């Protein structure tokens, strides 16, 4: 049953404590003037921006047994969902896109006061063609109508800013740990800006998608993240959504 494989409340709190590292936005790859466009199934993808939490990228945190600098808790950088997406697009297009993979857990913790122009200055200046947003897990439970309204307004504001910045194709992924209130808001906000919504929560019904099913971790919060199989499933869902997107 779903309740048997989803993180317990104490584990979720541990995960929240994992996600305090805010990583700088480093540009991966190079696209030179005059080069042909990187195109993935009719979608221009010269520049790709990933925005998420520790599932997207988390720096080394020895105190919790995490030494990577990629999506927690993939076994290697190449196995996290963002790098899987980049590899698939590069293989299909015949050349590699540029990318920024940024942790915006600060939005999840402080969404009511989040200033995208300040917090995402480099990411906005990057002018991405494709933006993939994968967040929500660290947002405190939306147990009241004011909380839901505030998260809706903040999410709408963030996605509109991303859309108006460079008119990218916008993909929004649902929470890996399903949350009906959060996922409904993410979906509505995504649809309102003409984005593509990707359902990812079904994977949490299968214990084999969690990192703890693949190897041992000293920290339960790290172990509750998607493992290599879970990361592949997230990447596959995003890629399938892009393949089937109508021009």
CSV table of C-alpha atoms in Angstrom, one decimal:
chain,number,residue,atom,x,y,z
A,1,UNK,CA,0.0,0.0,0.0
A,2,UNK,CA,1.1,3.6,-0.6
A,3,UNK,CA,1.3,4.4,3.0
A,4,UNK,CA,3.7,1.6,3.6
A,5,UNK,CA,6.3,3.0,1.2
A,6,UNK,CA,6.0,6.7,1.5
A,7,UNK,CA,8.3,8.5,4.0
A,8,UNK,CA,7.0,8.7,7.5
A,9,UNK,CA,6.5,12.2,8.9
A,10,UNK,CA,9.8,12.1,10.9
A,11,UNK,CA,11.6,11.0,7.7
A,12,UNK,CA,10.2,13.9,5.7
A,13,UNK,CA,11.4,16.3,8.4
A,14,UNK,CA,14.8,14.7,8.1
A,15,UNK,CA,14.7,15.2,4.3
A,16,UNK,CA,13.7,18.8,4.9
A,17,UNK,CA,16.8,19.3,7.0
A,18,UNK,CA,18.9,17.7,4.2
A,19,UNK,CA,17.8,20.3,1.7
A,20,UNK,CA,19.4,23.4,3.2
A,21,UNK,CA,22.3,23.7,0.7
A,22,UNK,CA,21.7,26.4,-1.9
A,23,UNK,CA,24.0,25.7,-4.9
A,24,UNK,CA,25.3,28.3,-7.3
A,25,UNK,CA,24.3,28.1,-10.9
A,26,UNK,CA,27.1,26.8,-13.0
A,27,UNK,CA,26.7,26.6,-16.8
A,28,UNK,CA,27.4,23.2,-18.2
A,29,UNK,CA,28.5,23.0,-21.9
A,30,UNK,CA,28.8,25.6,-24.6
A,31,UNK,CA,26.6,26.7,-27.5
A,32,UNK,CA,28.5,28.9,-30.0
A,33,UNK,CA,27.0,31.5,-32.3
A,34,UNK,CA,26.4,29.9,-35.7
A,35,UNK,CA,26.1,26.4,-34.4
A,36,UNK,CA,22.9,24.6,-35.5
A,37,UNK,CA,20.1,24.5,-32.9
A,38,UNK,CA,19.8,21.6,-30.5
A,39,UNK,CA,16.4,20.2,-31.3
A,40,UNK,CA,14.5,17.5,-29.5
A,41,UNK,CA,11.3,16.4,-31.2
A,42,UNK,CA,10.6,19.9,-32.6
A,43,UNK,CA,11.6,21.5,-29.3
A,44,UNK,CA,14.5,24.0,-29.4
A,45,UNK,CA,16.8,23.1,-26.5
A,46,UNK,CA,20.0,25.0,-26.9
A,47,UNK,CA,19.8,26.1,-23.3
A,48,UNK,CA,18.1,24.0,-20.6
A,49,UNK,CA,17.4,25.2,-17.0
A,50,UNK,CA,16.6,22.7,-14.2
A,51,UNK,CA,15.1,24.2,-11.0
A,52,UNK,CA,14.4,21.9,-8.1
A,53,UNK,CA,15.4,20.7,-4.7
A,54,UNK,CA,17.8,18.0,-3.5
A,55,UNK,CA,16.3,15.5,-6.0
A,56,UNK,CA,17.6,17.8,-8.6
A,57,UNK,CA,20.9,18.7,-7.0
A,58,UNK,CA,22.5,18.6,-3.5
A,59,UNK,CA,26.1,19.5,-2.7
A,60,UNK,CA,28.3,17.3,-0.4
A,61,UNK,CA,26.9,16.9,3.1
A,62,UNK,CA,29.2,14.5,5.0
A,63,UNK,CA,27.2,14.9,8.2
A,64,UNK,CA,24.4,12.9,6.6
A,65,UNK,CA,26.6,10.6,4.6
A,66,UNK,CA,26.0,12.3,1.3
A,67,UNK,CA,29.2,13.1,-0.7
A,68,UNK,CA,27.8,13.8,-4.2
A,69,UNK,CA,27.2,17.1,-6.0
A,70,UNK,CA,24.2,15.9,-8.0
A,71,UNK,CA,20.7,14.7,-7.6
A,72,UNK,CA,20.4,12.9,-4.2
A,73,UNK,CA,20.6,9.9,-4.0
A,74,UNK,CA,21.7,8.7,-7.4
A,75,UNK,CA,24.8,6.6,-7.4
A,76,UNK,CA,26.6,8.8,-9.8
A,77,UNK,CA,26.1,12.2,-11.5
A,78,UNK,CA,25.2,10.5,-14.8
A,79,UNK,CA,22.4,8.6,-13.1
A,80,UNK,CA,20.4,11.5,-11.7
A,81,UNK,CA,17.3,12.6,-13.6
A,82,UNK,CA,18.7,15.9,-14.9
A,83,UNK,CA,21.8,14.4,-16.4
A,84,UNK,CA,19.8,11.5,-17.9
A,85,UNK,CA,17.5,14.1,-19.6
A,86,UNK,CA,20.6,16.0,-20.9
A,87,UNK,CA,22.2,12.8,-22.3
A,88,UNK,CA,19.0,11.8,-24.0
A,89,UNK,CA,18.5,15.2,-25.7
A,90,UNK,CA,22.2,15.3,-26.7
A,91,UNK,CA,21.9,11.8,-28.3
A,92,UNK,CA,18.7,12.7,-30.2
A,93,UNK,CA,20.0,16.0,-31.4
A,94,UNK,CA,23.5,15.0,-32.2
A,95,UNK,CA,25.0,17.7,-30.0
A,96,UNK,CA,25.0,18.8,-26.4
A,97,UNK,CA,22.9,21.6,-25.0
A,98,UNK,CA,24.0,24.1,-22.4
A,99,UNK,CA,22.4,23.7,-19.0
A,100,UNK,CA,22.1,25.1,-15.6
A,101,UNK,CA,21.1,22.7,-12.8
A,102,UNK,CA,20.0,24.8,-9.8
A,103,UNK,CA,18.7,24.0,-6.3
A,104,UNK,CA,15.8,26.4,-5.3
A,105,UNK,CA,14.8,24.8,-2.1
A,106,UNK,CA,14.7,28.3,-0.7
A,107,UNK,CA,11.5,28.9,-2.7
A,108,UNK,CA,9.9,25.9,-1.0
A,109,UNK,CA,10.8,27.1,2.4
A,110,UNK,CA,10.1,30.8,1.9
A,111,UNK,CA,7.8,30.9,-1.1
A,112,UNK,CA,5.7,33.9,0.2
A,113,UNK,CA,8.7,36.2,0.2
A,114,UNK,CA,10.7,34.6,-2.7
A,115,UNK,CA,12.0,37.2,-5.1
A,116,UNK,CA,12.8,35.4,-8.4
A,117,UNK,CA,14.6,38.4,-10.0
A,118,UNK,CA,17.1,38.4,-7.1
A,119,UNK,CA,17.3,34.7,-6.3
A,120,UNK,CA,17.5,33.6,-10.0
A,121,UNK,CA,19.4,36.5,-11.5
A,122,UNK,CA,21.9,34.2,-13.3
A,123,UNK,CA,19.3,31.7,-14.3
A,124,UNK,CA,17.1,34.3,-15.8
A,125,UNK,CA,20.1,35.9,-17.6
A,126,UNK,CA,20.8,32.5,-19.1
A,127,UNK,CA,17.6,32.9,-21.2
A,128,UNK,CA,16.8,29.2,-21.4
A,129,UNK,CA,14.8,27.6,-24.2
A,130,UNK,CA,13.5,24.8,-22.0
A,131,UNK,CA,12.8,25.0,-18.2
A,132,UNK,CA,12.2,21.9,-16.1
A,133,UNK,CA,10.8,22.6,-12.6
A,134,UNK,CA,10.8,19.8,-10.1
A,135,UNK,CA,9.8,21.0,-6.7
A,136,UNK,CA,7.3,20.8,-3.9
A,137,UNK,CA,8.5,18.1,-1.6
A,138,UNK,CA,9.9,20.5,0.9
A,139,UNK,CA,6.9,22.8,1.1
A,140,UNK,CA,5.3,22.5,4.5
A,141,UNK,CA,1.9,20.6,4.4
A,142,UNK,CA,-0.8,22.9,3.0
A,143,UNK,CA,-3.4,22.1,5.7
A,144,UNK,CA,-5.2,25.4,5.6
A,145,UNK,CA,-6.9,27.4,2.8
A,146,UNK,CA,-4.6,30.5,3.4
A,147,UNK,CA,-1.6,28.2,3.0
A,148,UNK,CA,-2.9,26.8,-0.2
A,149,UNK,CA,-3.8,30.2,-1.6
A,150,UNK,CA,-0.3,31.6,-0.7
A,151,UNK,CA,1.5,28.6,-2.4
A,152,UNK,CA,-0.8,29.0,-5.4
A,153,UNK,CA,0.0,32.7,-5.8
A,154,UNK,CA,3.7,32.2,-5.3
A,155,UNK,CA,3.9,29.3,-7.7
A,156,UNK,CA,1.9,31.3,-10.3
A,157,UNK,CA,4.3,34.2,-9.9
A,158,UNK,CA,7.4,32.1,-10.3
A,159,UNK,CA,6.2,30.3,-13.4
A,160,UNK,CA,4.9,33.5,-15.0
A,161,UNK,CA,8.3,35.1,-14.4
A,162,UNK,CA,10.1,32.1,-16.0
A,163,UNK,CA,7.7,32.2,-19.0
A,164,UNK,CA,7.9,35.9,-19.7
A,165,UNK,CA,11.7,35.9,-19.3
A,166,UNK,CA,12.6,34.0,-22.5
A,167,UNK,CA,9.3,32.3,-23.5
A,168,UNK,CA,10.7,28.8,-22.9
A,169,UNK,CA,9.0,25.5,-23.1
A,170,UNK,CA,8.1,24.9,-19.5
A,171,UNK,CA,7.8,21.5,-17.8
A,172,UNK,CA,6.6,21.1,-14.3
A,173,UNK,CA,6.9,17.8,-12.5
A,174,UNK,CA,4.6,16.7,-9.7
A,175,UNK,CA,6.0,15.7,-6.3
A,176,UNK,CA,7.9,12.4,-6.1
A,177,UNK,CA,6.2,11.8,-2.8
A,178,UNK,CA,2.6,12.4,-3.9
A,179,UNK,CA,0.7,15.3,-2.2
A,180,UNK,CA,-2.7,16.0,-3.6
A,181,UNK,CA,-2.9,19.6,-2.4
A,182,UNK,CA,0.6,20.5,-3.7
A,183,UNK,CA,0.3,18.6,-6.9
A,184,UNK,CA,-3.1,20.2,-7.8
A,185,UNK,CA,-1.6,23.6,-7.4
A,186,UNK,CA,1.5,22.8,-9.4
A,187,UNK,CA,-0.6,21.4,-12.2
A,188,UNK,CA,-3.0,24.3,-12.3
A,189,UNK,CA,-0.1,26.9,-12.2
A,190,UNK,CA,1.6,24.9,-15.0
A,191,UNK,CA,-1.4,24.8,-17.2
A,192,UNK,CA,-2.2,28.5,-16.7
A,193,UNK,CA,1.2,29.5,-18.3
A,194,UNK,CA,0.8,26.9,-21.1
A,195,UNK,CA,3.3,24.5,-19.6
A,196,UNK,CA,3.6,20.7,-19.7
A,197,UNK,CA,2.7,18.9,-16.5
A,198,UNK,CA,4.4,15.6,-15.7
A,199,UNK,CA,3.0,13.2,-13.2
A,200,UNK,CA,5.8,11.6,-11.2
A,201,UNK,CA,4.1,10.5,-7.9
A,202,UNK,CA,2.9,7.1,-9.1
A,203,UNK,CA,6.5,5.9,-8.8
A,204,UNK,CA,6.3,6.3,-5.0
A,205,UNK,CA,3.9,3.4,-4.9
A,206,UNK,CA,6.8,1.1,-5.8
A,207,UNK,CA,9.5,0.6,-3.1
A,208,UNK,CA,12.0,-0.3,-5.8
A,209,UNK,CA,12.1,3.4,-7.0
A,210,UNK,CA,13.6,4.5,-3.6
A,211,UNK,CA,17.3,4.7,-3.0
A,212,UNK,CA,17.0,2.6,0.1
A,213,UNK,CA,16.0,-0.4,-2.0
A,214,UNK,CA,19.3,-0.2,-4.0
A,215,UNK,CA,21.9,0.3,-1.2
A,216,UNK,CA,22.3,1.2,2.4
A,217,UNK,CA,22.4,4.8,3.6
A,218,UNK,CA,23.3,6.1,7.1
A,219,UNK,CA,20.6,8.8,6.9
A,220,UNK,CA,16.9,7.9,6.4
A,221,UNK,CA,16.2,11.2,4.6
A,222,UNK,CA,18.8,10.5,2.0
A,223,UNK,CA,17.5,6.9,1.6
A,224,UNK,CA,14.0,8.2,1.0
A,225,UNK,CA,15.1,10.0,-2.2
A,226,UNK,CA,14.7,8.3,-5.6
A,227,UNK,CA,17.5,5.9,-6.4
A,228,UNK,CA,18.9,5.2,-9.9
A,229,UNK,CA,15.7,3.5,-10.9
A,230,UNK,CA,13.6,6.3,-9.6
A,231,UNK,CA,15.7,8.9,-11.2
A,232,UNK,CA,15.4,7.1,-14.6
A,233,UNK,CA,11.7,6.9,-14.2
A,234,UNK,CA,11.5,10.7,-13.6
A,235,UNK,CA,13.7,11.4,-16.6
A,236,UNK,CA,11.7,9.0,-18.8
A,237,UNK,CA,8.5,10.7,-17.8
A,238,UNK,CA,9.9,14.2,-18.6
A,239,UNK,CA,11.3,13.0,-22.0
A,240,UNK,CA,8.0,11.3,-22.9
A,241,UNK,CA,6.1,14.5,-22.2
A,242,UNK,CA,8.5,16.5,-24.4
A,243,UNK,CA,8.3,13.9,-27.2
A,244,UNK,CA,4.5,14.1,-27.3
A,245,UNK,CA,4.2,17.9,-26.8
A,246,UNK,CA,2.4,19.5,-29.7
A,247,UNK,CA,4.1,22.4,-31.4
